[in-house]
GROMACS .gro file of N, CA and C in nm:
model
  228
    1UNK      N    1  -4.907   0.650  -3.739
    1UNK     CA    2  -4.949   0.541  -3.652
    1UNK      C    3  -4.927   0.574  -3.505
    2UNK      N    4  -5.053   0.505  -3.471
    2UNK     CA    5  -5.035   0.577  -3.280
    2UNK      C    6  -4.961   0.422  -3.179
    3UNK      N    7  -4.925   0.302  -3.235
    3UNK     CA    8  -4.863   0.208  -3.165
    3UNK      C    9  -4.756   0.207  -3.221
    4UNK      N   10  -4.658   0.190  -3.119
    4UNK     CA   11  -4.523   0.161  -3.137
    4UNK      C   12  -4.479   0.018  -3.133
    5UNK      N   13  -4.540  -0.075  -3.206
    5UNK     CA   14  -4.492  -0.220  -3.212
    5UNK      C   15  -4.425  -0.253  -3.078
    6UNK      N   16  -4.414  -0.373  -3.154
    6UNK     CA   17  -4.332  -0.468  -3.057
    6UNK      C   18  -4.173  -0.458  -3.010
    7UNK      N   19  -4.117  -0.422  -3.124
    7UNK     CA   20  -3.993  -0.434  -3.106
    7UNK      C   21  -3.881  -0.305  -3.011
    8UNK      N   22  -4.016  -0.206  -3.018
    8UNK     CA   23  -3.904  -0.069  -2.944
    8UNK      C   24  -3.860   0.017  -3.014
    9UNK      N   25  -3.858   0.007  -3.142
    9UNK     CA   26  -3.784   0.055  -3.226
    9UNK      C   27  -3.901   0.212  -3.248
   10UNK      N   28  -3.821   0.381  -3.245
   10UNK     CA   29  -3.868   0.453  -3.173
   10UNK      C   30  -3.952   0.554  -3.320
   11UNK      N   31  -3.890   0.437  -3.489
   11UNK     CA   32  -3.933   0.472  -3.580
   11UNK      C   33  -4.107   0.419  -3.603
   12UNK      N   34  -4.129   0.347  -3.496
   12UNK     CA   35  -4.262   0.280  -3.540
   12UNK      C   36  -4.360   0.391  -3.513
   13UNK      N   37  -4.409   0.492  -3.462
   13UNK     CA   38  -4.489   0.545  -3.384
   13UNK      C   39  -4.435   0.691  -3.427
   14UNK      N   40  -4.546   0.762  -3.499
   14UNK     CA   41  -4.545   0.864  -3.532
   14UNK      C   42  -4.591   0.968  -3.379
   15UNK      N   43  -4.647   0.943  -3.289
   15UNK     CA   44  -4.680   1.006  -3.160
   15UNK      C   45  -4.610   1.068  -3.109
   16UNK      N   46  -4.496   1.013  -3.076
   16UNK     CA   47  -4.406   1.100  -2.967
   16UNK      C   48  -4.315   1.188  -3.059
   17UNK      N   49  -4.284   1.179  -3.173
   17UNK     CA   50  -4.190   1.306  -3.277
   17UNK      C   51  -4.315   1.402  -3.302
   18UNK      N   52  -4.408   1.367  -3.415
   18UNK     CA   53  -4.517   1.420  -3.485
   18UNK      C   54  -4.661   1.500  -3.395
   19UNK      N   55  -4.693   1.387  -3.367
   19UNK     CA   56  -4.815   1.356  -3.323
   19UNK      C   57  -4.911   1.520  -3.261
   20UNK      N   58  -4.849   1.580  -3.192
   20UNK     CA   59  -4.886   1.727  -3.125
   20UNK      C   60  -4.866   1.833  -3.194
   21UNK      N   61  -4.744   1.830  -3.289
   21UNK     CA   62  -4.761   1.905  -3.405
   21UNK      C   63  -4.868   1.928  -3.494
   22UNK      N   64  -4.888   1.793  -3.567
   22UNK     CA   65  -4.998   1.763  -3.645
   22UNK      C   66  -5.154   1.777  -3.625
   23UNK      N   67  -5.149   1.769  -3.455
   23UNK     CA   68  -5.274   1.790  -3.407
   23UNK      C   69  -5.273   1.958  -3.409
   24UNK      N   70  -5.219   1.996  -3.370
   24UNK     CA   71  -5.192   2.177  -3.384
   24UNK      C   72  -5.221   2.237  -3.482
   25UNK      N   73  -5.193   2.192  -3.566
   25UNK     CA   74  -5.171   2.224  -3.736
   25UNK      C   75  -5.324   2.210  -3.775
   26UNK      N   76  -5.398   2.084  -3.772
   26UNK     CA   77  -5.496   2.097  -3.801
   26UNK      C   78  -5.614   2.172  -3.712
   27UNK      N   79  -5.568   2.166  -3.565
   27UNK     CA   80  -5.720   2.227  -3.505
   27UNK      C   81  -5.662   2.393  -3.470
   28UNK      N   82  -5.547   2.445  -3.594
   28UNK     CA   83  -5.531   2.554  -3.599
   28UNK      C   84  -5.622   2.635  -3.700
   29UNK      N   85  -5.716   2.537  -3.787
   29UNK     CA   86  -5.835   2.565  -3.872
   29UNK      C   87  -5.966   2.565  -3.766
   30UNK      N   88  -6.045   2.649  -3.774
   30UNK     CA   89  -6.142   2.664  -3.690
   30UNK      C   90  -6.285   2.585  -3.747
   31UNK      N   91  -6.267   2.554  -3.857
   31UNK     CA   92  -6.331   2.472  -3.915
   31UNK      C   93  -6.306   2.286  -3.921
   32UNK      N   94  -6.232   2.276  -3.887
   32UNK     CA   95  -6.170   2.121  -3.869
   32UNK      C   96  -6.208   2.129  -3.702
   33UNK      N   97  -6.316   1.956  -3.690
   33UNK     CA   98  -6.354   1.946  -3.581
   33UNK      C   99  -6.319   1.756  -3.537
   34UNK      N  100  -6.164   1.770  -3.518
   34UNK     CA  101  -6.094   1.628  -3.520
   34UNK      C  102  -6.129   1.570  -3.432
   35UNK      N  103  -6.112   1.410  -3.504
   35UNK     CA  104  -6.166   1.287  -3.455
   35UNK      C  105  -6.027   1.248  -3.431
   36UNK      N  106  -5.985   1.142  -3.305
   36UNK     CA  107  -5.861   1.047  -3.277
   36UNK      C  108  -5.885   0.951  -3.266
   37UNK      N  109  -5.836   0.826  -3.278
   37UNK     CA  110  -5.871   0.704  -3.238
   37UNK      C  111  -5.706   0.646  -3.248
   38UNK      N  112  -5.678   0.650  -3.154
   38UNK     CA  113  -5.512   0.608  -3.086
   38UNK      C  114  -5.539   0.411  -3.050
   39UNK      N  115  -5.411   0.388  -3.128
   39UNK     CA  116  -5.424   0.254  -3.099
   39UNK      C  117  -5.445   0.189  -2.927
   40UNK      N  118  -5.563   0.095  -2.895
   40UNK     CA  119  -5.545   0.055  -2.748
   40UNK      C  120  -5.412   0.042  -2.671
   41UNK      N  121  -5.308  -0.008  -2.737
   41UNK     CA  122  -5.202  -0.018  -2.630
   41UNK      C  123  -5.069   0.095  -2.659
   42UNK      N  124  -5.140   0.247  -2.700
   42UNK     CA  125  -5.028   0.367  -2.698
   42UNK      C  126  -5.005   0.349  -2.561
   43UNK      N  127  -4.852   0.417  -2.558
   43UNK     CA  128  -4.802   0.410  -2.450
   43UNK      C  129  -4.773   0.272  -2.358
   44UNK      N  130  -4.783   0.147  -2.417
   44UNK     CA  131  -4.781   0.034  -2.352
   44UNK      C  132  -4.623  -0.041  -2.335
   45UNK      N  133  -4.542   0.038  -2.413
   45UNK     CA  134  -4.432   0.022  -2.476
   45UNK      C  135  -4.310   0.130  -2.450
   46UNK      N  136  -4.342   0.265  -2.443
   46UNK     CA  137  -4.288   0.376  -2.458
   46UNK      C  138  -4.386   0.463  -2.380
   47UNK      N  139  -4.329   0.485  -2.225
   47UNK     CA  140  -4.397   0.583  -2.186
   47UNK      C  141  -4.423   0.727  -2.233
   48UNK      N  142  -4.323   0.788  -2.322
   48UNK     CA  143  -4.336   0.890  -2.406
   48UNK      C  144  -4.420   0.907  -2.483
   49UNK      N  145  -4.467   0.796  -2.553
   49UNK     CA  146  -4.596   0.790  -2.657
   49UNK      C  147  -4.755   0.812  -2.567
   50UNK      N  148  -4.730   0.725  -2.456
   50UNK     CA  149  -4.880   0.706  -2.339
   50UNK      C  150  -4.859   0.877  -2.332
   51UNK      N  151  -4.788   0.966  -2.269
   51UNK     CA  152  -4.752   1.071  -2.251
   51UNK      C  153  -4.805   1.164  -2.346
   52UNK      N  154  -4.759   1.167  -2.489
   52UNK     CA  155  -4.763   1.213  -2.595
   52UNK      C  156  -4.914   1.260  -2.665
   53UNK      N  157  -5.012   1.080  -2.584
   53UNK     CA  158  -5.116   1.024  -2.665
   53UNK      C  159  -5.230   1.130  -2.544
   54UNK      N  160  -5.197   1.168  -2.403
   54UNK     CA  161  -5.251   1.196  -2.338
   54UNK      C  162  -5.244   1.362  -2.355
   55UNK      N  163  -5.174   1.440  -2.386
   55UNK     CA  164  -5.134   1.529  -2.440
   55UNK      C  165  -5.242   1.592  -2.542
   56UNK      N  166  -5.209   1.499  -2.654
   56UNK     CA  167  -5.305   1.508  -2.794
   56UNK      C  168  -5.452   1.489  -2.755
   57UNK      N  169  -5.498   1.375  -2.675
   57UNK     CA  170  -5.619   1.379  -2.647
   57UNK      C  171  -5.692   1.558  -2.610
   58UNK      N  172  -5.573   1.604  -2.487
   58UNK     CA  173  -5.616   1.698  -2.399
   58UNK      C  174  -5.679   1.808  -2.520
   59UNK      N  175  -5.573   1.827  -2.612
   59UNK     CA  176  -5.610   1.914  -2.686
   59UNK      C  177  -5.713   1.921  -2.787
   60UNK      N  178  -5.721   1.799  -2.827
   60UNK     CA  179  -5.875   1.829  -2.915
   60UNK      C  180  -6.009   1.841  -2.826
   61UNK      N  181  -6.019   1.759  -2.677
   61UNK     CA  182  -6.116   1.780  -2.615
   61UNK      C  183  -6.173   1.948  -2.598
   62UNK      N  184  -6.015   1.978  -2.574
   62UNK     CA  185  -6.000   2.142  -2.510
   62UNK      C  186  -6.043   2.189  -2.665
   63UNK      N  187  -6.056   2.183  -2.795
   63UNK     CA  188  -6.030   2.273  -2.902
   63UNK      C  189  -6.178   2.246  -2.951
   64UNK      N  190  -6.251   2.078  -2.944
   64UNK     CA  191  -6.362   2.032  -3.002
   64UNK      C  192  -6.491   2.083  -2.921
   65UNK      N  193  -6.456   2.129  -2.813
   65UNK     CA  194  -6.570   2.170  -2.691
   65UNK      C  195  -6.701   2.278  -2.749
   66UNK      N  196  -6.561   2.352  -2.833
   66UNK     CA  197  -6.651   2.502  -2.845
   66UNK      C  198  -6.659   2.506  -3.074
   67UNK      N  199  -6.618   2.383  -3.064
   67UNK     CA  200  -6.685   2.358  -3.215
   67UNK      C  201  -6.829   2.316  -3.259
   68UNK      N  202  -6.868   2.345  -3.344
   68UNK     CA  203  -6.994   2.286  -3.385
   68UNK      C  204  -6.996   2.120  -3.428
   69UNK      N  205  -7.067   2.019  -3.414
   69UNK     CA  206  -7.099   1.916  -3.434
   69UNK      C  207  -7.128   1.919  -3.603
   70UNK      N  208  -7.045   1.838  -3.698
   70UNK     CA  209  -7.135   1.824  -3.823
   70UNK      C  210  -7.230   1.710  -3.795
   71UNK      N  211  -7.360   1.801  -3.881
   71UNK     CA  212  -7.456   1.736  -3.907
   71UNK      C  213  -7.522   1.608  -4.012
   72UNK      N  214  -7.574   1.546  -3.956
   72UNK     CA  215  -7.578   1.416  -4.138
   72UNK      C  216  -7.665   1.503  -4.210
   73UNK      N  217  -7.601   1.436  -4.329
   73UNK     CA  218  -7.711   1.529  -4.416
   73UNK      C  219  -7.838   1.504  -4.434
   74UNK      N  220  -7.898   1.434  -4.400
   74UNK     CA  221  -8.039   1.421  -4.384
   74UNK      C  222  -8.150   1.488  -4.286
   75UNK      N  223  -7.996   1.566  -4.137
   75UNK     CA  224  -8.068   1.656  -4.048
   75UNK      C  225  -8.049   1.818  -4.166
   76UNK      N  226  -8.048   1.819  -4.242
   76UNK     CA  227  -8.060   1.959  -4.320
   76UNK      C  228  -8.157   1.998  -4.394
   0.00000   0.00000   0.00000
């Protein structure tokens, strides 16, 4: 999960421990062309997560640039 609730509590929000790892891991396959969709208020709570979430973005932009687009299958 990319929001860290309400309460603060630093177990809610997989982002700021996980989050850059996991993104690594997968766009360390040259074939995986990842999608994110980070909850609206990352980082609204925990500047580490906004931090974290800006981070992760950077890198799939930077990794998805020079990937191929899948196609629907109906363009085949």
């Amino acid at each position: 999960p990319t929001w860290e609730g309400w309460d603060g509590q630093p177990g809610n929000t997989s982002v700021i421990e996980a989050g850059e790892n996991i993104v690594r891991r997968l766009l360390a396959d040259p074939k995986v062309r990842l999608l994110y969709k980070p909850h609206p208020m990352t980082g609204s709570v925990d500047p580490r997560a906004g931090a974290a979430n800006d981070r992760i973005q950077e890198l799939i932009r930077a990794a998805n640039g020079g990937r191929p687009v899948a196609k629907d299958a109906k363009d085949k």
